[in-house]
CSV table of C-alpha atoms in Angstrom, one decimal:
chain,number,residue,atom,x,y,z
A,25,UNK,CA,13.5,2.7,4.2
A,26,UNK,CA,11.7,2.3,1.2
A,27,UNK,CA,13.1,2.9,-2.1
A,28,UNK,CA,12.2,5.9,-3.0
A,29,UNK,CA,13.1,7.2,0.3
A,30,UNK,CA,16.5,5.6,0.2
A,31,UNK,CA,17.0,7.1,-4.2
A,32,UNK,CA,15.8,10.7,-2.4
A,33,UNK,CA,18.2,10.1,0.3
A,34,UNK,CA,20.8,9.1,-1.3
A,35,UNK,CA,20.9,12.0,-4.2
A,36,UNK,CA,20.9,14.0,-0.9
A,37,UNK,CA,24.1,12.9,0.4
A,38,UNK,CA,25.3,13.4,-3.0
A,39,UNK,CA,24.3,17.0,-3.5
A,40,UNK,CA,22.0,16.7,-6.8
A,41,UNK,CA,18.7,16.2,-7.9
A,42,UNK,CA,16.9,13.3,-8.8
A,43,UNK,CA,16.0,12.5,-12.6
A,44,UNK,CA,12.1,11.1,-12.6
A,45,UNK,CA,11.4,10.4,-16.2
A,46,UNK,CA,7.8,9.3,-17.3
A,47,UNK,CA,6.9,6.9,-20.1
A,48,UNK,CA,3.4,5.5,-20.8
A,49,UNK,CA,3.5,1.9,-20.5
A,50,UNK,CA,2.8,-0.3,-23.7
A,51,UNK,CA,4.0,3.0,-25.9
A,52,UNK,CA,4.3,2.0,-28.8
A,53,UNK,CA,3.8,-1.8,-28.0
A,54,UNK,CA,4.7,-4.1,-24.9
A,55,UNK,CA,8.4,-5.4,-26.0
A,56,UNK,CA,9.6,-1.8,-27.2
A,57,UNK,CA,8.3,-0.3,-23.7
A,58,UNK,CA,10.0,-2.6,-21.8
A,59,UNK,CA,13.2,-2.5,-23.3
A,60,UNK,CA,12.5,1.5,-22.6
A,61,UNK,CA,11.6,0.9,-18.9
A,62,UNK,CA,14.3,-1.5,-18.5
A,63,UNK,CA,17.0,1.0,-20.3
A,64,UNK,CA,15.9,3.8,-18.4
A,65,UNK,CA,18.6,3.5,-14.9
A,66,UNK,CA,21.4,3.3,-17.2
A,67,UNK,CA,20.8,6.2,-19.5
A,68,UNK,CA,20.4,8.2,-16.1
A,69,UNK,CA,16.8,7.9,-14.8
A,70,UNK,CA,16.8,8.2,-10.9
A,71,UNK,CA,13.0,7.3,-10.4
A,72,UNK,CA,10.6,5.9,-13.0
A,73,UNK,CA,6.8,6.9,-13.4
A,74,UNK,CA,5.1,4.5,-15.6
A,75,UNK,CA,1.3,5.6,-17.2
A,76,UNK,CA,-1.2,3.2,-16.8
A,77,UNK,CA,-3.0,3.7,-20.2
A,78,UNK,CA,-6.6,5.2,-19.1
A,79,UNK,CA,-9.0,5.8,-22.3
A,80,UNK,CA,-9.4,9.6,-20.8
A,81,UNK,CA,-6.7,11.1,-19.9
A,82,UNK,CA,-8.2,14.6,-18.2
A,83,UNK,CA,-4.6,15.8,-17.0
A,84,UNK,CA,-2.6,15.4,-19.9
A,85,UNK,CA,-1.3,17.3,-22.9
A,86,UNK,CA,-1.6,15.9,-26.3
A,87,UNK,CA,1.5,14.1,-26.4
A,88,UNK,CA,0.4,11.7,-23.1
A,89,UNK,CA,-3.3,11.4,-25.1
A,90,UNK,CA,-1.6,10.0,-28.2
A,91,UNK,CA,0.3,8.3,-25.8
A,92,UNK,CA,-2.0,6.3,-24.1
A,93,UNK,CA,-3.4,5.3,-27.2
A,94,UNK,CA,-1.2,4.2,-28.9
A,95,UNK,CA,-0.8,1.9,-25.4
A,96,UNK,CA,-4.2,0.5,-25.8
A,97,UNK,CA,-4.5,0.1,-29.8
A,98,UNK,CA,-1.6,-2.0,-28.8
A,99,UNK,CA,-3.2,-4.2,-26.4
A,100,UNK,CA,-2.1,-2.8,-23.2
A,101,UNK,CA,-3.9,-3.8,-20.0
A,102,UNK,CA,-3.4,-2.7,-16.0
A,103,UNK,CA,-2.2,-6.4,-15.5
A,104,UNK,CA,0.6,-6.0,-18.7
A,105,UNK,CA,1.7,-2.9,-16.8
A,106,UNK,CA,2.0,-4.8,-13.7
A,107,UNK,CA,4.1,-7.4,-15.8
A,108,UNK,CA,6.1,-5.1,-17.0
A,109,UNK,CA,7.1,-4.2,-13.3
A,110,UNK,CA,8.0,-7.8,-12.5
A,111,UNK,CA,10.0,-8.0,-15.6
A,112,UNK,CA,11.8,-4.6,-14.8
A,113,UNK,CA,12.6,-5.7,-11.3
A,114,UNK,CA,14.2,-9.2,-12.3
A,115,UNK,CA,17.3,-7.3,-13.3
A,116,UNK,CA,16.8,-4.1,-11.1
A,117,UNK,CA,15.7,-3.9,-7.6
A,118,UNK,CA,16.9,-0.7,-6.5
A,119,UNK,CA,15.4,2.0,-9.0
A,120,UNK,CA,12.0,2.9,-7.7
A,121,UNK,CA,9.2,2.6,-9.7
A,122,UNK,CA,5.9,5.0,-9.3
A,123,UNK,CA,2.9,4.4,-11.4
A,124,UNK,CA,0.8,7.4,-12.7
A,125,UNK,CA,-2.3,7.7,-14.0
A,126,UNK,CA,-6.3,7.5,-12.7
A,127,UNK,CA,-8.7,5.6,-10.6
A,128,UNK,CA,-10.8,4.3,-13.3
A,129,UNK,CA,-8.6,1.3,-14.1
A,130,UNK,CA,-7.5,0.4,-10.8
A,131,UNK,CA,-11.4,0.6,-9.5
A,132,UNK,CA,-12.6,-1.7,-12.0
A,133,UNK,CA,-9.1,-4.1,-11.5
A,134,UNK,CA,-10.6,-4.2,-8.0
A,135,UNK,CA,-8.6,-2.1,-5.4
A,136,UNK,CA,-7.4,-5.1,-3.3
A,137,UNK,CA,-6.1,-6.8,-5.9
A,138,UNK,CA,-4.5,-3.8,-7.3
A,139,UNK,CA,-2.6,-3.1,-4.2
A,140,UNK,CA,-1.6,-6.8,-3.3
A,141,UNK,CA,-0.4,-7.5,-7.2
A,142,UNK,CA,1.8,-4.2,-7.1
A,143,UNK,CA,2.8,-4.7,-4.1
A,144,UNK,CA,3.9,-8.0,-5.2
A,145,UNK,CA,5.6,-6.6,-8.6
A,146,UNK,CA,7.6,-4.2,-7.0
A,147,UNK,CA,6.2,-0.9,-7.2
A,148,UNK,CA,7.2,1.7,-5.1
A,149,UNK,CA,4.6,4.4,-5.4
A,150,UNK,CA,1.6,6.0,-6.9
A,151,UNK,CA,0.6,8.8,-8.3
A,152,UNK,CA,-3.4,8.8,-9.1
A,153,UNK,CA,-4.6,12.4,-11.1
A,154,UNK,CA,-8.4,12.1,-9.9
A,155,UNK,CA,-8.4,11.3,-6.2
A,156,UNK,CA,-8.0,13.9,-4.1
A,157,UNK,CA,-7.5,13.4,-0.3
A,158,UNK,CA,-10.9,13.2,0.5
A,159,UNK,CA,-11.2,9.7,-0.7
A,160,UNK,CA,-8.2,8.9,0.6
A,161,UNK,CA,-10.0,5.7,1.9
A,162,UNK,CA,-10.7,4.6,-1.3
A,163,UNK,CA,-7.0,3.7,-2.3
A,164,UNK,CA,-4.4,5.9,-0.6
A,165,UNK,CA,-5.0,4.3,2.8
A,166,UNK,CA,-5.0,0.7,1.5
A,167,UNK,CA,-2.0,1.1,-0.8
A,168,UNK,CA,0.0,3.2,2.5
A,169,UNK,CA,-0.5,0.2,4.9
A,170,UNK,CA,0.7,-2.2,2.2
A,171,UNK,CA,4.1,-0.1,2.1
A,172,UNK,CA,3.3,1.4,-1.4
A,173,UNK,CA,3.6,5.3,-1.1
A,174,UNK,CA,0.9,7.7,-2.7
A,175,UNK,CA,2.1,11.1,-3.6
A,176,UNK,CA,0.1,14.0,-4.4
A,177,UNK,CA,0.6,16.4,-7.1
A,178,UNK,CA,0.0,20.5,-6.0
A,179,UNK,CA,-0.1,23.3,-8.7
A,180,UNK,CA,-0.1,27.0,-8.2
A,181,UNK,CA,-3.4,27.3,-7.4
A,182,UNK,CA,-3.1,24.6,-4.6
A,183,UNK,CA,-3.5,27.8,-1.9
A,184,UNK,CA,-2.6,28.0,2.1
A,185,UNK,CA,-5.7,27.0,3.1
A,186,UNK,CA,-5.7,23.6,1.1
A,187,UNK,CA,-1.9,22.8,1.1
A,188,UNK,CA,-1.7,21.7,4.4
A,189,UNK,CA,-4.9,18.8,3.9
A,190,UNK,CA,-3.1,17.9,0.8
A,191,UNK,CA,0.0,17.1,2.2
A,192,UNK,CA,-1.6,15.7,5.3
A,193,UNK,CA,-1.2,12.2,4.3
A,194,UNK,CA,1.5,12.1,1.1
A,195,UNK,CA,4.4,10.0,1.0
A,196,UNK,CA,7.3,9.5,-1.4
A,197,UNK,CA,8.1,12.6,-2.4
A,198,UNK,CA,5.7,16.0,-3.7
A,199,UNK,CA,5.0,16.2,-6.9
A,200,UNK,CA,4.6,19.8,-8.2
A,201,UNK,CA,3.0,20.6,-10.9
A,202,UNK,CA,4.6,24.1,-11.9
A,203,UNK,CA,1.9,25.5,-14.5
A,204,UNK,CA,-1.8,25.3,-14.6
A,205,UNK,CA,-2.9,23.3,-17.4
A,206,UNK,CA,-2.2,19.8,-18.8
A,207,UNK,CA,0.9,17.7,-19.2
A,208,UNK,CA,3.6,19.0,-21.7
A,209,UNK,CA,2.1,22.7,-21.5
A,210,UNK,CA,4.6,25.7,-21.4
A,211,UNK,CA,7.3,26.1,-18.2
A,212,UNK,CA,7.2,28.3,-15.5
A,213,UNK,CA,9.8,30.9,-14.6
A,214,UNK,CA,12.5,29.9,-12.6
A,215,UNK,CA,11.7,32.4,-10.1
A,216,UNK,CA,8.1,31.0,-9.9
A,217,UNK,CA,9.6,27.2,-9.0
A,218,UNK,CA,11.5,29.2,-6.2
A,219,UNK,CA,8.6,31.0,-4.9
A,220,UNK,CA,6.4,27.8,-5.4
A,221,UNK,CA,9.4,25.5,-3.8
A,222,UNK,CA,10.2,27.8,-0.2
A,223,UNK,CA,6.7,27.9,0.0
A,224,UNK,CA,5.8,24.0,0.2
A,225,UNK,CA,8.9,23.7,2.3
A,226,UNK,CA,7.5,25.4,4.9
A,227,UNK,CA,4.5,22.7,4.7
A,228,UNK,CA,6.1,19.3,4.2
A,229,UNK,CA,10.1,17.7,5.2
A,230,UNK,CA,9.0,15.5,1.9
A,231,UNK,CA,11.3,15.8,-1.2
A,232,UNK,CA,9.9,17.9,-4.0
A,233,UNK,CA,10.0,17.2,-6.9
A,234,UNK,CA,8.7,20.0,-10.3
A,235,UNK,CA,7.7,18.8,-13.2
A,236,UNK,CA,5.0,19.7,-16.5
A,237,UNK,CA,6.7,21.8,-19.4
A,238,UNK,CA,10.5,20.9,-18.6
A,239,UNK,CA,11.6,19.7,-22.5
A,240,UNK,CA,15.6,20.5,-22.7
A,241,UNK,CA,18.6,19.2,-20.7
A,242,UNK,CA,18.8,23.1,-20.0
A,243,UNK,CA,15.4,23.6,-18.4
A,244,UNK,CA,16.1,20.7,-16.4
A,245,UNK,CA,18.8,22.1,-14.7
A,246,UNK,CA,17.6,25.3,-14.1
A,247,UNK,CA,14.9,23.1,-11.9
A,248,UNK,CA,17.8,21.0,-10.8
A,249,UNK,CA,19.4,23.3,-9.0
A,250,UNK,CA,16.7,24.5,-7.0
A,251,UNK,CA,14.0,21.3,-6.4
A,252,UNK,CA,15.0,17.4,-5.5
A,253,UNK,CA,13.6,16.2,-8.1
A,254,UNK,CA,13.2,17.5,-12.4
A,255,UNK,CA,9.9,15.3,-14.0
A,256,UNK,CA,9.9,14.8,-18.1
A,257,UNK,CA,7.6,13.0,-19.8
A,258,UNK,CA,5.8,14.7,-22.6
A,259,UNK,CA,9.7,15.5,-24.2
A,260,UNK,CA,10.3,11.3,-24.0
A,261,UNK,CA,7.0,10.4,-25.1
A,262,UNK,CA,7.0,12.8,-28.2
A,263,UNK,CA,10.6,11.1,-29.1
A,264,UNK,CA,8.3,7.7,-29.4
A,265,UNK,CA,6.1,9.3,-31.7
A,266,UNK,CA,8.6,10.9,-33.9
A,267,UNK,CA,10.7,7.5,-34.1
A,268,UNK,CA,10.1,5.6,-37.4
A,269,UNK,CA,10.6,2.4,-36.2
A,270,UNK,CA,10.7,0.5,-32.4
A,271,UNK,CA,14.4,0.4,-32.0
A,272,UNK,CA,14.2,3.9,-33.2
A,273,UNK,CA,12.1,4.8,-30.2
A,274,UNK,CA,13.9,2.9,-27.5
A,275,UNK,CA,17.2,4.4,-28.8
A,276,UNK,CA,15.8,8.4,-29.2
A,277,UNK,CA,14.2,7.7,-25.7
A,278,UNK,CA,17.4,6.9,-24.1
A,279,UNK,CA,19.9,9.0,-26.2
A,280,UNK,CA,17.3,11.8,-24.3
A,281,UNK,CA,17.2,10.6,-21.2
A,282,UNK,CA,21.2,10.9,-21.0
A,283,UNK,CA,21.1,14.1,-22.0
A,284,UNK,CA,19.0,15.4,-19.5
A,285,UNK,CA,20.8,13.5,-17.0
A,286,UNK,CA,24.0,14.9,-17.7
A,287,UNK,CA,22.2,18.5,-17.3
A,288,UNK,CA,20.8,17.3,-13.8
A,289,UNK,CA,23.6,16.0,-12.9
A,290,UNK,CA,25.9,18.9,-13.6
A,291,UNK,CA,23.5,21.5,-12.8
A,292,UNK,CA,24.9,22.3,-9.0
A,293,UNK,CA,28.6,22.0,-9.8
């Protein structure tokens, strides 16, 4: 099993949902992110995506945008993400680890190298905004055969005619994006997650996971209780640009990420 499969599996056995928190790598510089990343499992993070720092960001809210450059004015690069992965998995090789973000970067790393070097680093899955599964071929398919899953975002207007070519090929779990619009944009009504979530069920065995808008260890365990997975990032990212100073980031971050996994984690007793 790989290990997101075996994370997904084993919050099944358990009866709860995954935490998957998202954090831009190199936000606000390399040694602060990493002590982040690296912090993350033990304040309650089930599955980490990591944002590969992309100079245009179409899919994301504000918060991500001043993320990402923050990243870069820093002196982030795809290969100091990929470091960061090999430092993370020195200490930890059972939390999986999905990178997010677009094809840009990765096309101009060179897609063979990309896949071989994360492979290598220990990343678990990706999660690419601007390739849809028509050019599958261009990274999906490589990054599959070298064990790396690629999951697909849907979003309310992803209708029954498209869903099923979406899901055709996706691995990991299903990422669904539960209002139209960009990252950190306002949350959908519980009964619209339900709606959205029986409906996907009946496409894909795949866990689900909901995420864009989901801010409060309440909100998280209102989608607790009814997908596999509860995605924040815009909430954890905005903690880094309120902090005053590094430490202050790493430690709002994680004081955060507690939180909302003591809402996940309690949401189904």
């Amino acid at each position: 099993m790989s290990r997101l499969e075996q994370r997904f599996a084993e919050l099944k056995a358990e009866g709860r949902s995954a935490l998957v928190t998202f954090v831009t790598a190199g936000d606000p510089g390399y040694d602060a992110s990493l002590q982040i990343l690296k912090g993350l499992p033990a304040a309650g993070a089930d599955v980490i995506e990591l944002g590969m720092p992309f100079t245009d960001p179409m899919a994301d809210g504000v918060a991500i945008q001043l993320a990402t450059l923050r990243a870069l004015e820093a002196g982030q690069t795809l290969a100091k993400t990929l470091q960061m992965v090999r430092e993370f998995r020195v200490d930890n090789q059972t939390t999986p680890i999905v990178l997010m973000g677009y094809y840009n970067p990765i096309h101009r790393f060179g897609v063979d190298a990309f896949v071989a070097e994360a492979k290598a680093a220990g990343v678990d899955g990706l999660i690419i905004v601007d390739l849809p599964p028509e050019h599958d071929a261009e990274l999906a398919t490589p990054a599959q055969a070298a064990g790396i899953d690629f999951i697909r975002l849907t979003t309310p207007t992803t209708d029954d005619a498209r869903l099923p070519r979406v899901l055709e090929r996706s691995s990991g779990f299903v990422y669904y994006v539960s209002v139209a619009g960009v990252t950190g944009a306002g949350s959908a009504t519980t009964e619209h997650v339900t709606e959205a979530i029986a409906r996907l069920r009946r496409h894909t065995d795949l866990p689900i996971s909901v995420g864009f808008g989901i801010r409060t260890p309440e909100q998280a365990a209102n989608i607790a209780r009814l997908a596999d997975g509860v995605v924040v990032g815009s909430a954890l990212v905005d903690k880094i640009a309120q902090a005053k100073s590094s430490d202050q980031a790493v430690n709002d971050v994680l004081s955060l990420c507690s939180a909302l996994a003591e809402g996940v984690r309690g949401a189904r007793r």
